[in-house]
Amino acid sequence: MTREPLKIGVLGYRFMGRAHANAMARLPMFFPDAPEIERHTLVGRDEAALADAADRFGFAHTATDWEAAIDEVDVFYNLGPNHVHAEPSIAALEAGVPVLCEKPLAPTLEEAAAMRGAAAATDVTSGTAFNYRFVPAICHAKRLIEDGALGEIRQVRGRYLQDWLVDPEAPWAWRMDADMAGSGALSDLGAHTLDLARFLVGDRVGEFERVAGQLTTFVDERPVHDEDGGVAEYRDVTVDDAYSAQVEYESGATGTFEASRVAEGHKNDHTIAVHGTKGSLKFSLERLNELEVLREGNRGYETVLVTEESDPYVDRWWPPGHVIGWEHTFVHENYEFLSAVAEGESFEPSFADGYEVQRVLAAIERADERGERVPVE
Amino acid sequence: MTREPLKIGVLGYRFMGRAHANAMARLPMFFPDAPEIERHTLVGRDEAALADAADRFGFAHTATDWEAAIDEVDVFYNLGPNHVHAEPSIAALEAGVPVLCEKPLAPTLEEAAAMRGAAAATDVTSGTAFNYRFVPAICHAKRLIEDGALGEIRQVRGRYLQDWLVDPEAPWAWRMDADMAGSGALSDLGAHTLDLARFLVGDRVGEFERVAGQLTTFVDERPVHDEDGGVAEYRDVTVDDAYSAQVEYESGATGTFEASRVAEGHKNDHTIAVHGTKGSLKFSLERLNELEVLREGNRGYETVLVTEESDPYVDRWWPPGHVIGWEHTFVHENYEFLSAVAEGESFEPSFADGYEVQRVLAAIERADERGERVPVE
Amino acid sequence: MTREPLKIGVLGYRFMGRAHANAMARLPMFFPDAPEIERHTLVGRDEAALADAADRFGFAHTATDWEAAIDEVDVFYNLGPNHVHAEPSIAALEAGVPVLCEKPLAPTLEEAAAMRGAAAATDVTSGTAFNYRFVPAICHAKRLIEDGALGEIRQVRGRYLQDWLVDPEAPWAWRMDADMAGSGALSDLGAHTLDLARFLVGDRVGEFERVAGQLTTFVDERPVHDEDGGVAEYRDVTVDDAYSAQVEYESGATGTFEASRVAEGHKNDHTIAVHGTKGSLKFSLERLNELEVLREGNRGYETVLVTEESDPYVDRWWPPGHVIGWEHTFVHENYEFLSAVAEGESFEPSFADGYEVQRVLAAIERADERGERVPVE
Amino acid sequence: MTREPLKIGVLGYRFMGRAHANAMARLPMFFPDAPEIERHTLVGRDEAALADAADRFGFAHTATDWEAAIDEVDVFYNLGPNHVHAEPSIAALEAGVPVLCEKPLAPTLEEAAAMRGAAAATDVTSGTAFNYRFVPAICHAKRLIEDGALGEIRQVRGRYLQDWLVDPEAPWAWRMDADMAGSGALSDLGAHTLDLARFLVGDRVGEFERVAGQLTTFVDERPVHDEDGGVAEYRDVTVDDAYSAQVEYESGATGTFEASRVAEGHKNDHTIAVHGTKGSLKFSLERLNELEVLREGNRGYETVLVTEESDPYVDRWWPPGHVIGWEHTFVHENYEFLSAVAEGESFEPSFADGYEVQRVLAAIERADERGERVPVE
């Protein structure tokens, strides 16, 4: 049976566009069982930049009208800013086109709900691009937890630290605007952590039940530069620079979560720790090939280099000890998503997963506003 | 001028009794400028155990009546369980006898207030035994912060993890009883962390202003064993196994704090991190000779082995790289406290410092009960 | 000016074939200024495996006759076992075809000398594929050393530990045969370390002048399996499982080097440390995004995450903190080599560099045989 | 039965004098089963300094004549510079007085042989003060190796790095004089490492059989200061700043050893690693409470905090996670030595152990001089 390559349309051609285009390009050599695809149409607004990106990323076509583009493709990747997630993604699903949407699913819970609804109303595949689920060390961690190696889960701790906003003169960007981004460190970084926590321990502790939250903005306005590099204006920062949350799970387990864009010296320091009645584990994104595991009968954490042939996805790459990088998570994610599309199967993390995270993000914001511990609604 | 040795009376002869007795014994060799002291009277209830401890710890006398003991000594150390902190400490101060009291200052804010009041009403020296202020690496960290090396402080993060209560069959102890201990991980471990945070950044961020808190008890009752080692009964655990807190400082800086007695694999894992506008630092008690410092102009954390002659207290001990241990913090603390006593000066951390921590502990409990962010009253 | 894509011929389609094919495939997206290339011909002996690999690696043609293949291509990559390095590489150079040859350059010093001679006799580009020169953290280290940040270099320490031969029943392979491989851990792993040391400090300390060496074989014979997985025979291991060397440089600086294939628990643990009069640095391949730097005026090693835009090659990839992997070193290497080919320039590490390493390998073997410190001849 | 306290005489009142005096002072509180002792006589040349030290260290008497002192005491500690080890130690043994002598045993193999002979000729206890044998983590490591946890031992790696001589203007001291010290980094630091290696794996691999060695002096002369702090003269450095050695054990196992006093950024960085057929372990003195263990069936090194009650010596000190320091090794050593004295038993490390290390030191020097691998004679 021969099959036409899947035509891929991608909205967004910056950081995430590049990460996914690279992932697609790498599939044939390392995941030859992935469905054949064609990088078909790259969608954006700035035609010149778009043409340049399409050339670089290997897309045959460009489009400035996403609606028209959706008609032309078999699969739609929504990698735009958060406020353009809902409408095109829903339109694509309604048109029967599978969608992979970047995280967080939307700036508001309402939009996320609408997206979840659209996904539920159709059989076509959809997914939220929480790429850190596809780190081999994280997959290995999930296996250990599923196998009961940690016993009953009691405590989870997640932290995502960056420092690109330490300087008050760091320029304004859409990620600092509530309307476009939803929230700040919370939705950009916290969404990753909260999804990772769900992925790792959700089967054992249930959903997030109640949360307390604290959002803080250290720098209230930031410069917008004119073409000469001068400061044209100072624009309001309407999102948080940092958040923290205390959570309770259905099972009675608890969690603490935190993110910051002003943690000097931390570039992409995403860590998660889990404590159970039989063991513990720790993961750090900046050393993503490693997993620290405390197993029953051992006395201390064991530093496992998750690069064995038997480790998730690793047999596709290199021999033991030949470490992979951040970008590989996108390759794994694309492999799984496109395989699901080709098989007409569902994909996880789904839009429903994205929505679950959004519920928690919204609850943390609500808790902060009210100064109360609130149920996740 | 010759001076009579200060007669020291100590209430409590277990873990803390041992730590302080050892510290006193080591002063002459390493801190010859410390006032001369006499380990005079050891106070407790169990005469046999007491006699044995006095012999071991080098005390000439024992007493089961603390009131009588206070009359005999020049300085009083209150190292008993939390619920016996207030009455003897106040009595000693009223009798003009300087007091060093173990932390937390008391099980309740009321008692702590009374102790603070007693201290304020007299000129004699008093102190709360937050020994971690006397780790050289912590003193070095404080100097850096005072010197502005971290700029304006924005975020503080403290965590104290132990695992001695992971097992549900770990035996009941007074530290699990609210009346005797106040709270659990919160007052036992959290008090240390909160004091350390105050010590390090208090001058720059002011006091804790508002807090949210979450206290969790994973194991509700624990066995009390009879003399044969069988389980005589299960007694209620009325304190938390773990707490977390989100705090706001007067300056607008924020903090997150956490402790657990059920974090499998962690023995005495007390860490604190501070992020400012110019730098960051990290400390871990299990590697207490080290300080991780991110300085302006550097790109990453520098691992400083705080064992140079120029480092706080280090010139009293060994050459560079010859590491000290946990117990040395008590030696430094006793040196400072006894020197203050001899000079008739005040000592920090004072009872007022102990009370400030107690206010935060109480606020965290109150926040947890109400499910609200509350002011620190 | 338009230019025809460079036709690339590659001998070898296993581990290294895959690593270089991947590197070539990734150039257009991340190094668009690299010359255009065509993965033209893949050369090997097993036609079925070859066809499969060519399909996977994106080569249009296959060949079992390397001589014929060289006639068809513009550039020749020699990625075969060490004993097939010399003849095809020399033939290609003599035919005016640039050559990139895997390390070590040859199993014997004689062959390496012949290869160096062939390279010297022509203007076409040639290179030895010491890929670890192209780790951004290593490039950053070299810059620091060149800039004098470490002062005068006194001591170098290199170590490469693996554990795939711990088990005496691990199967025999060509890498255990002296005729095919030259030596064992020495030439396979040591060549990398010795080249890295030359690269980092060679400009400051000169060449290796005298060496002592110790080669050890812990397991003398290993099984060859038949098609059913049974042991067909035990074949002699004629190379070392581990080596160590003590070296003196022209400048008087010294070095110690070591590798092992029987260091249980170490997968690809390649570390190098340099001490100078003003500072020190440390690198570890399993954490290849990091460099530990002790700079003048600092007290401890600073952990630098070498992922800033200003770091070597990093601007081509991802934002700060988004780590790269082992394979990226091949992309950088291919970029530099192919750019040199396109410009008709020389490339480093050259065949002469490969030969210099080979001189040291040979001297270490000679020193071991004689039980003497010997000059590097 | 009452017993008179053992009268201790100590030659040397500087660094080591202080370390042992402290150890003796701490025994009663933590090792009450140790024999009772009296810090009796402190021996030295500078009467004023001696008196001051005696006062500080708690010795009742001082003496400038060691021969007379030996007559007065029950036990003799020789903590002087290496060149005064032999004569007093032998005299004491001949007088029936037990001796603990600092390491290395002597500046020359001849003197060490004489000392070993003197010890062998008497029943009184003698010992060489290799204190690192008494680190709990090292004792734990030895147990693991004895129990076969690492299988057959194949490779040992030891390294001791300091940086106090990086600066060429660091002042001259007796430790830089061959006549007084024997050798430099080799005998001062290397002796520790070689003894530790013997202690850990000697039972399994036998004695050192053959060695190669390299000794390097980077700074040939150093200043001697006059009383005003000016440079009175430059005196020759006649010992090594750094050494390295390659060794073969009787069993065929191999080792590499190294030390440096010019490794910028390293204060007291003594590490040892062992690889066997079933596992590996690593230890670092600057984190002496930890042991890294790779056990059969595990995938990575486990970081064991060796502070459990069941760990060697730890039950005498503090609860889990309450770390000890460098000085505690002396307490353990004194406890074992004095207990052996009291029981009339032999002690390890003995003078014979010290001699064995000396044989290796001498062989390494001989190997370096000859430029040959030499047998340990």
XYZ file of N, CA and C in Angstrom, chain B residues 15 18-19 21-22 25-26 28-32 39 56-58 132 160 162 267-268 285-290 292 303 305 307-308 315-328, chain D residues 15 18-19 21-22 25-26 28-32 39 56-58 132 160 162 267-268 285-290 292 303 305 307-308 315-328:
276
model
N 19.795 15.046 72.650
C 20.509 15.473 71.441
C 21.119 16.879 71.605
N 23.765 17.282 74.343
C 25.046 16.770 73.890
C 25.749 17.749 72.956
N 24.984 18.338 72.070
C 25.580 19.261 71.105
C 26.170 20.487 71.807
N 26.968 20.695 75.144
C 28.047 20.287 76.051
C 29.346 20.128 75.284
N 29.246 19.524 74.133
C 30.421 19.375 73.280
C 30.982 20.742 72.891
N 32.826 22.271 75.712
C 34.088 21.593 75.982
C 35.172 21.989 74.992
N 34.789 22.405 73.831
C 35.768 22.702 72.793
C 36.237 24.145 72.811
N 37.869 26.143 75.004
C 39.200 26.565 75.465
C 40.290 26.350 74.417
N 40.207 25.247 73.684
C 41.281 24.973 72.740
C 41.204 25.838 71.490
N 39.989 26.138 71.068
C 39.841 26.824 69.783
C 39.395 28.282 69.906
N 38.751 28.586 70.998
C 38.327 29.971 71.225
C 38.803 30.390 72.620
N 40.130 30.499 72.772
C 40.662 30.777 74.108
C 40.224 32.136 74.650
N 30.959 23.667 83.433
C 29.725 22.927 83.194
C 29.215 22.496 84.576
N 29.104 12.002 81.406
C 29.585 12.017 80.029
C 29.849 13.441 79.541
N 28.967 14.337 79.874
C 29.061 15.691 79.349
C 29.925 16.601 80.228
N 30.387 16.065 81.351
C 31.297 16.839 82.175
C 30.641 17.851 83.091
N 22.211 27.545 62.779
C 22.671 27.605 61.392
C 23.127 29.005 60.980
N 13.633 22.239 53.758
C 14.305 21.391 54.747
C 13.650 20.011 54.678
N 13.659 15.903 55.461
C 14.140 14.744 56.213
C 13.238 13.562 55.857
N 18.186 13.218 54.451
C 18.447 13.044 55.876
C 18.362 14.357 56.633
N 19.093 15.337 56.158
C 19.129 16.626 56.853
C 19.368 17.695 55.805
N 22.917 22.325 53.629
C 23.495 21.949 54.923
C 24.301 20.656 54.864
N 23.906 19.729 54.012
C 24.655 18.474 53.944
C 26.033 18.663 53.309
N 26.249 19.804 52.694
C 27.580 20.184 52.196
C 27.899 21.565 52.747
N 27.935 21.640 54.068
C 27.903 22.947 54.729
C 29.185 23.751 54.595
N 30.249 23.148 54.103
C 31.478 23.911 53.881
C 31.460 24.675 52.558
N 30.423 24.449 51.763
C 30.377 25.036 50.434
C 29.288 26.104 50.332
N 27.401 28.164 46.989
C 27.317 28.407 45.551
C 26.963 29.877 45.361
N 31.451 27.463 42.988
C 31.413 26.645 44.192
C 32.548 27.079 45.117
N 34.509 26.911 48.495
C 34.769 26.128 49.693
C 35.130 27.133 50.780
N 36.511 27.684 53.523
C 37.448 27.162 54.520
C 38.759 27.934 54.507
N 38.694 29.172 54.060
C 39.902 29.999 54.076
C 40.062 30.671 55.437
N 39.544 30.690 60.823
C 40.912 30.816 61.339
C 41.072 30.113 62.687
N 39.961 29.844 63.360
C 40.053 29.133 64.633
C 40.291 27.644 64.450
N 40.034 27.136 63.284
C 40.049 25.702 63.093
C 41.250 25.228 62.289
N 41.034 24.809 61.068
C 42.035 24.071 60.316
C 42.407 24.789 59.025
N 43.439 24.318 58.340
C 43.846 24.967 57.088
C 42.777 24.809 55.993
N 42.916 25.584 54.922
C 41.957 25.504 53.810
C 41.680 24.075 53.354
N 40.439 23.794 53.100
C 40.058 22.486 52.567
C 39.886 21.406 53.613
N 40.202 21.716 54.873
C 40.029 20.738 55.942
C 38.678 21.029 56.588
N 37.675 20.332 56.095
C 36.287 20.731 56.338
C 35.844 20.523 57.786
N 34.912 21.371 58.190
C 34.312 21.214 59.516
C 32.943 20.545 59.376
N 32.318 20.280 60.532
C 31.059 19.536 60.507
C 29.907 20.318 61.111
N 28.807 19.638 61.231
C 27.585 20.241 61.750
C 27.793 20.793 63.156
N 28.482 20.038 64.006
C 28.621 20.404 65.407
C 29.366 21.718 65.607
N 30.184 22.096 64.636
C 30.963 23.326 64.796
C 30.071 24.559 64.894
N 50.361 22.076 63.431
C 49.115 21.596 62.840
C 48.714 20.214 63.382
N 47.974 20.040 67.143
C 46.646 20.543 67.427
C 45.569 19.520 67.077
N 45.740 18.857 65.961
C 44.728 17.889 65.522
C 44.635 16.713 66.490
N 45.777 16.719 69.738
C 45.359 17.195 71.059
C 43.841 17.324 71.107
N 43.290 17.875 70.047
C 41.840 17.987 69.962
C 41.185 16.613 70.021
N 41.187 15.279 73.476
C 40.264 15.996 74.349
C 38.822 15.560 74.137
N 38.525 15.072 72.977
C 37.142 14.740 72.657
C 36.771 13.307 72.991
N 36.636 11.458 75.826
C 35.763 11.082 76.953
C 34.273 11.251 76.654
N 33.935 12.302 75.952
C 32.516 12.552 75.720
C 31.920 11.618 74.678
N 32.708 11.251 73.690
C 32.154 10.491 72.564
C 32.615 9.047 72.505
N 33.757 8.780 73.103
C 34.268 7.405 73.152
C 34.620 7.081 74.604
N 33.603 7.014 75.447
C 33.886 6.828 76.880
C 34.565 5.494 77.178
N 46.967 14.291 79.065
C 47.859 15.008 78.147
C 49.025 15.509 79.000
N 47.244 25.795 75.626
C 46.086 25.712 74.736
C 45.622 24.271 74.556
N 46.540 23.374 74.409
C 46.208 21.988 74.110
C 45.956 21.144 75.357
N 46.187 21.751 76.525
C 45.874 21.034 77.762
C 46.942 20.079 78.246
N 43.216 9.060 57.202
C 42.077 8.922 56.294
C 41.482 7.519 56.277
N 45.426 13.673 44.698
C 45.402 14.594 45.843
C 45.890 15.949 45.350
N 46.236 20.110 45.778
C 46.226 21.315 46.597
C 46.769 22.460 45.740
N 41.839 22.795 47.207
C 42.393 23.066 48.528
C 42.895 21.797 49.195
N 42.046 20.807 49.249
C 42.417 19.562 49.925
C 41.664 18.442 49.249
N 37.575 13.754 49.605
C 37.779 14.222 50.978
C 37.052 15.520 51.289
N 36.892 16.374 50.304
C 36.209 17.651 50.576
C 34.710 17.448 50.799
N 34.214 16.281 50.466
C 32.838 15.889 50.788
C 32.884 14.548 51.505
N 33.576 14.553 52.624
C 33.987 13.286 53.243
C 32.851 12.500 53.879
N 31.681 13.088 54.000
C 30.551 12.328 54.519
C 29.861 11.488 53.445
N 30.297 11.639 52.222
C 29.628 10.981 51.106
C 30.499 9.885 50.496
N 30.301 7.599 46.800
C 29.606 7.279 45.559
C 29.826 5.796 45.285
N 24.730 8.150 45.570
C 25.401 9.036 46.522
C 24.953 8.674 47.935
N 25.129 9.059 51.816
C 25.550 9.930 52.908
C 25.852 8.999 54.092
N 26.187 8.640 57.167
C 25.935 9.233 58.480
C 24.841 8.480 59.226
N 24.671 7.223 58.890
C 23.682 6.415 59.599
C 24.290 5.817 60.869
N 27.642 6.125 65.120
C 26.777 6.050 66.305
C 27.360 6.834 67.484
N 28.621 7.124 67.431
C 29.234 7.898 68.511
C 28.916 9.389 68.387
N 28.489 9.819 67.256
C 28.359 11.243 67.004
C 26.898 11.683 66.945
N 26.407 12.018 65.767
C 25.150 12.739 65.635
C 24.154 11.954 64.785
N 22.911 12.407 64.757
C 21.905 11.681 63.955
C 22.210 11.749 62.453
N 21.511 10.943 61.677
C 21.726 10.924 60.224
C 21.678 12.319 59.609
N 22.587 12.559 58.708
C 22.589 13.825 57.982
C 23.291 14.962 58.703
N 23.703 14.742 59.932
C 24.419 15.763 60.685
C 25.904 15.478 60.513
N 26.476 16.125 59.517
C 27.778 15.728 58.999
C 28.937 16.008 59.949
N 29.950 15.201 59.848
C 31.166 15.415 60.620
C 32.235 16.048 59.732
N 33.386 16.357 60.344
C 34.412 17.081 59.608
C 35.732 16.316 59.529
N 36.707 16.969 59.007
C 38.029 16.393 58.813
C 38.622 15.932 60.134
N 38.475 16.743 61.166
C 39.125 16.462 62.442
C 38.635 15.175 63.098
N 37.431 14.759 62.743
C 36.887 13.555 63.376
C 37.705 12.315 63.053
